[in-house]
Tab-separated table of C-alpha atoms in Angstrom:
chain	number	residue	atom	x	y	z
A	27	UNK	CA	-6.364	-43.367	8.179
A	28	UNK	CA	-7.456	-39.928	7.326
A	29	UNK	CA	-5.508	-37.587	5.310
A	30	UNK	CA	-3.965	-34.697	7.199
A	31	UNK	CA	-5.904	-30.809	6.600
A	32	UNK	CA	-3.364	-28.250	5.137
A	33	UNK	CA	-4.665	-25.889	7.727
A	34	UNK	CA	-1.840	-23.410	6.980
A	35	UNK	CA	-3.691	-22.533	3.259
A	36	UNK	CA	-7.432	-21.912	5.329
A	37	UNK	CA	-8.438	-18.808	5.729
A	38	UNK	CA	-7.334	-16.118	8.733
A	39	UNK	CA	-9.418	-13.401	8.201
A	40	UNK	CA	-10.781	-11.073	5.752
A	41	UNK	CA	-10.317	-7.474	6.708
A	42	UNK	CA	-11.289	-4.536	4.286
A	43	UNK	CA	-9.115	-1.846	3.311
A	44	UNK	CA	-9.769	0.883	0.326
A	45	UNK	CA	-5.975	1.417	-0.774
A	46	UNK	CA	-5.879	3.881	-3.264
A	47	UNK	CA	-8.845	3.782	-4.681
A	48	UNK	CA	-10.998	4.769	-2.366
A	49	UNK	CA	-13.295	1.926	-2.906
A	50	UNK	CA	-13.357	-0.776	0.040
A	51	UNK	CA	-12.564	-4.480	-1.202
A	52	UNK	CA	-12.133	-7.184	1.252
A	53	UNK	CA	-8.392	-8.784	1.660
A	54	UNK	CA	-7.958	-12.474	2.162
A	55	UNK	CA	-4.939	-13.521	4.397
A	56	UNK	CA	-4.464	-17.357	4.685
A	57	UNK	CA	-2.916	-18.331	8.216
A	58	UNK	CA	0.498	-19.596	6.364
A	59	UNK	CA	0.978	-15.522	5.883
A	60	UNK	CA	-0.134	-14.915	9.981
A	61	UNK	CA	2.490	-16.785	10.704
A	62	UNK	CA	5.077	-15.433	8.342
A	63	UNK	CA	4.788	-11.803	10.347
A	64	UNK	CA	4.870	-13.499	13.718
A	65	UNK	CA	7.102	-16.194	13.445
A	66	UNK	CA	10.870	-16.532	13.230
A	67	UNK	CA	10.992	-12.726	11.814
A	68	UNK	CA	13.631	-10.517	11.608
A	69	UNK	CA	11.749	-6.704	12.295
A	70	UNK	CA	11.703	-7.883	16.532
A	71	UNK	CA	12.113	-10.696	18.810
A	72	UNK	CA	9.562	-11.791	21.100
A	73	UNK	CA	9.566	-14.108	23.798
A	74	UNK	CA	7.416	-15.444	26.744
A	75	UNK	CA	8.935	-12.804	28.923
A	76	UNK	CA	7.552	-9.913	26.954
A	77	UNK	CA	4.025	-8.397	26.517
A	78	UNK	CA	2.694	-6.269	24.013
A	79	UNK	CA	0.274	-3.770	23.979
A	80	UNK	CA	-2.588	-4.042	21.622
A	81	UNK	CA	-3.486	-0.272	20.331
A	82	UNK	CA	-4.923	-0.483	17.105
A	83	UNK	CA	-9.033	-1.600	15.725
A	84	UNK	CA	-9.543	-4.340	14.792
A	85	UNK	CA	-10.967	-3.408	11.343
A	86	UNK	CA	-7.001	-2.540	11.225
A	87	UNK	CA	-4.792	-4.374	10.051
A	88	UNK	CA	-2.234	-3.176	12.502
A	89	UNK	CA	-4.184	-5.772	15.144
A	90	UNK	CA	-3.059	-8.918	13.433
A	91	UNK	CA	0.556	-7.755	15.074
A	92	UNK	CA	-0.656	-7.251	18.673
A	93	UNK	CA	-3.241	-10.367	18.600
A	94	UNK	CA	-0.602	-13.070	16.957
A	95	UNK	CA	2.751	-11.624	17.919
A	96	UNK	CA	2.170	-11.800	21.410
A	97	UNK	CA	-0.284	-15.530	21.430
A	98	UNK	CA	1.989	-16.898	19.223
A	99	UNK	CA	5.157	-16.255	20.853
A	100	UNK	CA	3.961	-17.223	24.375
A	101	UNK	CA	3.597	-13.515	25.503
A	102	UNK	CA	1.169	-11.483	27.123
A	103	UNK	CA	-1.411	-9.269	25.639
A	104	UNK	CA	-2.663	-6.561	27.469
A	105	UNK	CA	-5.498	-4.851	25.145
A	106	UNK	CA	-5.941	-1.046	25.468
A	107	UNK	CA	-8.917	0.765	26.289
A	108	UNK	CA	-10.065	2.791	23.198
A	109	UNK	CA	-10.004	6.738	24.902
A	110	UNK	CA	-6.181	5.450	26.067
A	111	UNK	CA	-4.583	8.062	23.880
A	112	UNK	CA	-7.204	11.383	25.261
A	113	UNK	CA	-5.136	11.253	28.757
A	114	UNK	CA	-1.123	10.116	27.958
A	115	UNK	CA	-0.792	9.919	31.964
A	116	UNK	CA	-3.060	7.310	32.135
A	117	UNK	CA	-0.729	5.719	28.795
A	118	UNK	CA	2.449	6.210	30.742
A	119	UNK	CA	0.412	3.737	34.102
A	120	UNK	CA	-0.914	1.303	31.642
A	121	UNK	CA	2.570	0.903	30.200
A	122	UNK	CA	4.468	0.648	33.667
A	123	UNK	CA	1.480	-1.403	35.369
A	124	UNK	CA	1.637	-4.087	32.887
A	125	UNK	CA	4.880	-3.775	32.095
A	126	UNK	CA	4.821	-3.184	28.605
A	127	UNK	CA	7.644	-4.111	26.282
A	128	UNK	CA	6.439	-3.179	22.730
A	129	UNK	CA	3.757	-2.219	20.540
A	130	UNK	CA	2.756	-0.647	17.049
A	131	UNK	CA	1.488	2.827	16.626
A	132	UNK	CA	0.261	4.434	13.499
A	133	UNK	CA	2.690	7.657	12.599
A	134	UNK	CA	0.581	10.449	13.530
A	135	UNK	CA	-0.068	8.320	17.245
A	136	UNK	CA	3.982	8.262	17.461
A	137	UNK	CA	4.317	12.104	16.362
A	138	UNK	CA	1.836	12.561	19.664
A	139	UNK	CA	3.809	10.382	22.377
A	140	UNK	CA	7.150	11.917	20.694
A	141	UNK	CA	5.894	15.315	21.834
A	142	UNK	CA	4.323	13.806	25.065
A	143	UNK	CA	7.780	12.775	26.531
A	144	UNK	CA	6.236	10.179	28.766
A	145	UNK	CA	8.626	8.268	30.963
A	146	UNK	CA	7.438	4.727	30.380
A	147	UNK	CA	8.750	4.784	26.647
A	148	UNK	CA	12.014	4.898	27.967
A	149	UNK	CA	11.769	1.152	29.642
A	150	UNK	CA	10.372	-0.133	25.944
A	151	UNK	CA	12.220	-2.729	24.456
A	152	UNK	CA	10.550	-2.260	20.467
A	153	UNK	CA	8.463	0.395	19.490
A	154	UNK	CA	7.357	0.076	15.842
A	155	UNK	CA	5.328	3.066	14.027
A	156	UNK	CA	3.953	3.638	10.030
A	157	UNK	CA	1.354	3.684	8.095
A	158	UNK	CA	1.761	7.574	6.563
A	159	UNK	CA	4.294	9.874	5.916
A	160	UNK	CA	7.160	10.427	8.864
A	161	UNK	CA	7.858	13.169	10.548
A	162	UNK	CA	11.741	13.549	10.710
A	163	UNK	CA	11.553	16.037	13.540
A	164	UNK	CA	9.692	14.176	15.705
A	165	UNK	CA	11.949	10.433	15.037
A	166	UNK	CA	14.923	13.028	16.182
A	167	UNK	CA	13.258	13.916	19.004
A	168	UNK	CA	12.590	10.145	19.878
A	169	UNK	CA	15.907	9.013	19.549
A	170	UNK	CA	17.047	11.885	21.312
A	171	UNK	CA	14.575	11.291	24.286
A	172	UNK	CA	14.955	7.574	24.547
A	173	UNK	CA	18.091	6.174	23.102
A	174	UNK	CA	18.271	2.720	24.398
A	175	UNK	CA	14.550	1.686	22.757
A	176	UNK	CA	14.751	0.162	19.618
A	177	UNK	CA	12.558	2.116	16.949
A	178	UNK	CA	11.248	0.214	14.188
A	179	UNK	CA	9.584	2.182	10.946
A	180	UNK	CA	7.430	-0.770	9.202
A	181	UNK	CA	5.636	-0.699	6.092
A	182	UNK	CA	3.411	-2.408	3.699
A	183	UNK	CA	-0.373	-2.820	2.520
A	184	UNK	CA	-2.895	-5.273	4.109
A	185	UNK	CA	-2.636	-7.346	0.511
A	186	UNK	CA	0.923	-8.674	1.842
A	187	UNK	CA	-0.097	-9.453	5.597
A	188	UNK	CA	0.492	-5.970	7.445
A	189	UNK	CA	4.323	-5.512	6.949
A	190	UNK	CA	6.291	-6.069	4.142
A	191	UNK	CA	9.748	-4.045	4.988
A	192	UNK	CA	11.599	-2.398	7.975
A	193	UNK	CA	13.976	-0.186	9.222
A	194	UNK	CA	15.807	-0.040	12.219
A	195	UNK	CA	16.294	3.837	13.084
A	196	UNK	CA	19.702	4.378	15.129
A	197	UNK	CA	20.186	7.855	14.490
A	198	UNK	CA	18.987	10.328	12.072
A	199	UNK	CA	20.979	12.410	10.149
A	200	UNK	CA	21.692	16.422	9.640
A	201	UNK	CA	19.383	17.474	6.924
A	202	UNK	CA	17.933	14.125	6.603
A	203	UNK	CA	14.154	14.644	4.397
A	204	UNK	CA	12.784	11.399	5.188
A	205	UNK	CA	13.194	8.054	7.119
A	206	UNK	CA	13.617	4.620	4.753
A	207	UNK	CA	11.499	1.662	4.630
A	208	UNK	CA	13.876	-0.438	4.976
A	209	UNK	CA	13.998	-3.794	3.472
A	210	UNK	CA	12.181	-6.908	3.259
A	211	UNK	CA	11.094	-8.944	6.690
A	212	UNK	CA	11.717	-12.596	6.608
A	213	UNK	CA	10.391	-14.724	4.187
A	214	UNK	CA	9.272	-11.235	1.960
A	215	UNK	CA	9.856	-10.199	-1.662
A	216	UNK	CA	10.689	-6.808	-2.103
A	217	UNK	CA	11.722	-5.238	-5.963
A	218	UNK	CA	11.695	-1.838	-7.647
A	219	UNK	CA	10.758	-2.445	-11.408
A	220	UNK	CA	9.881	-0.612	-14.281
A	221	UNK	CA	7.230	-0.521	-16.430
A	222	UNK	CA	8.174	-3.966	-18.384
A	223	UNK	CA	8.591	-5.653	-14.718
A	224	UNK	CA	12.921	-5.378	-14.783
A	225	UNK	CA	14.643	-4.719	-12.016
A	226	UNK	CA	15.357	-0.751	-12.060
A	227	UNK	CA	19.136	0.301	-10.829
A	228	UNK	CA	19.890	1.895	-7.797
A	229	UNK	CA	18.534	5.212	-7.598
A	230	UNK	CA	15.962	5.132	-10.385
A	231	UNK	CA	12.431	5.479	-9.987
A	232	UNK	CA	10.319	2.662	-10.158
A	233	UNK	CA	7.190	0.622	-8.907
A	234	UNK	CA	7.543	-1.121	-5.507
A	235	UNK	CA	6.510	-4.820	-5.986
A	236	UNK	CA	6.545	-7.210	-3.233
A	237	UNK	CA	5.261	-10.909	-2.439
A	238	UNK	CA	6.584	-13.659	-0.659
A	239	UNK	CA	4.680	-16.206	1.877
A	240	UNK	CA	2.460	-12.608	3.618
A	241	UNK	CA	0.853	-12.408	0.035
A	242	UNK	CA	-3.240	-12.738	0.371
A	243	UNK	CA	-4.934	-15.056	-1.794
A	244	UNK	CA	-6.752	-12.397	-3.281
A	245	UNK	CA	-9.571	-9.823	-3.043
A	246	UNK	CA	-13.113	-11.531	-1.572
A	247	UNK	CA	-15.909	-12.243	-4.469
A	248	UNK	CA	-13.103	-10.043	-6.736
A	249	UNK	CA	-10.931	-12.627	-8.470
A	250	UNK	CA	-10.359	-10.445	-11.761
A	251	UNK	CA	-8.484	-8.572	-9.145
């Protein structure tokens, strides 16, 4: 008989991103790490009963979420025009018509449907938003406007498979200067370390390093990297 294909180790998809360099390189994520974000993860649950709305390109990394959450959890996908965000009324009526129950926004996309005060984010069960620098004012306002939706801030590079950490926001704070990362989702690494690679103590300033089974098999025709 024939010997069984590891299909978990072939390739997903290579999708580009520049990081901080500026320069583009091309990330390799095995399916293994798809299904480490989608699959038995602690950042949301997602069942057959849900559907999630698919916002982002999908030269972005933030598509691997909509595309395999939903598929791969026996939910519904409903994929958003691209002008979606030019009129938030017509938002608010794709939300109710297809009775949306989460999705992932970039921050500055969040900032915009904080400020909008639609009505539909208010039946949400998730809504998860990162990818730059937060706005505290506006995650008060959120929380203010829609307390019973559960508001995720994710994190992490396209090297470790979209996400890496998460934090649930419940309320934010007087004076509060930022919003965490969080920690680790399942089956992640996550470690601050200094510049000999040991663990740093609480409250000291290191390098965030971070692996687990979301960790890309490298950088396409770049293996010095």
């Amino acid at each position: 008989p024939l010997k069984p294909i590891n299909t978990s180790a072939h390739l997903a998809y290579v999708m580009y991103t520049s990081g901080s360099t500026g320069t583009p390189k091309g990330v390799m994520i095995e399916q293994s790490s798809v299904v480490r974000l989608v699959r038995n993860t602690n950042f949301i649950e997602v069942t057959s009963e849900d559907a999630i709305l698919g916002l982002s390109s999908f030269s972005f990394d933030g598509s691997t979420f909509d595309v395999f959450m939903s598929l791969l959890n026996g939910a519904r996908l409903t994929i958003a025009s691209r002008n979606v965000f030019l009129n938030l009324e017509d938002m608010n009526k794709m939300i109710e018509d297809h009775e949306i129950s989460s999705f992932f926004i970039t921050t500055a996309l969040f900032n915009s449907l904080a400020d909008s005060g639609i009505s539909s984010l208010g039946k949400l069960k998730y809504l998860l938003f990162g990818g730059e620098q937060v706005s505290v004012n506006h995650v008060r306002k959120f929380r203010q406007l829609y307390p019973e939706v559960k508001l995720h801030h994710v994190y992490g590079p396209t090297e470790n498979t979209t996400y890496s950490t998460w934090y649930a926001i419940e309320n934010v704070e007087e004076g509060a200067i930022t919003i965490p990362i969080g920690s680790g989702i399942s089956n992640s690494t996550v470690y601050i370390l200094d510049d000999s690679s040991k663990i740093v103590p609480i409250g000291v300033v290191g390098e965030i390093c971070i692996g687990g089974e979301g960790l890309a098999r490298g950088y396409l025709n770049q293996p010095e990297l």
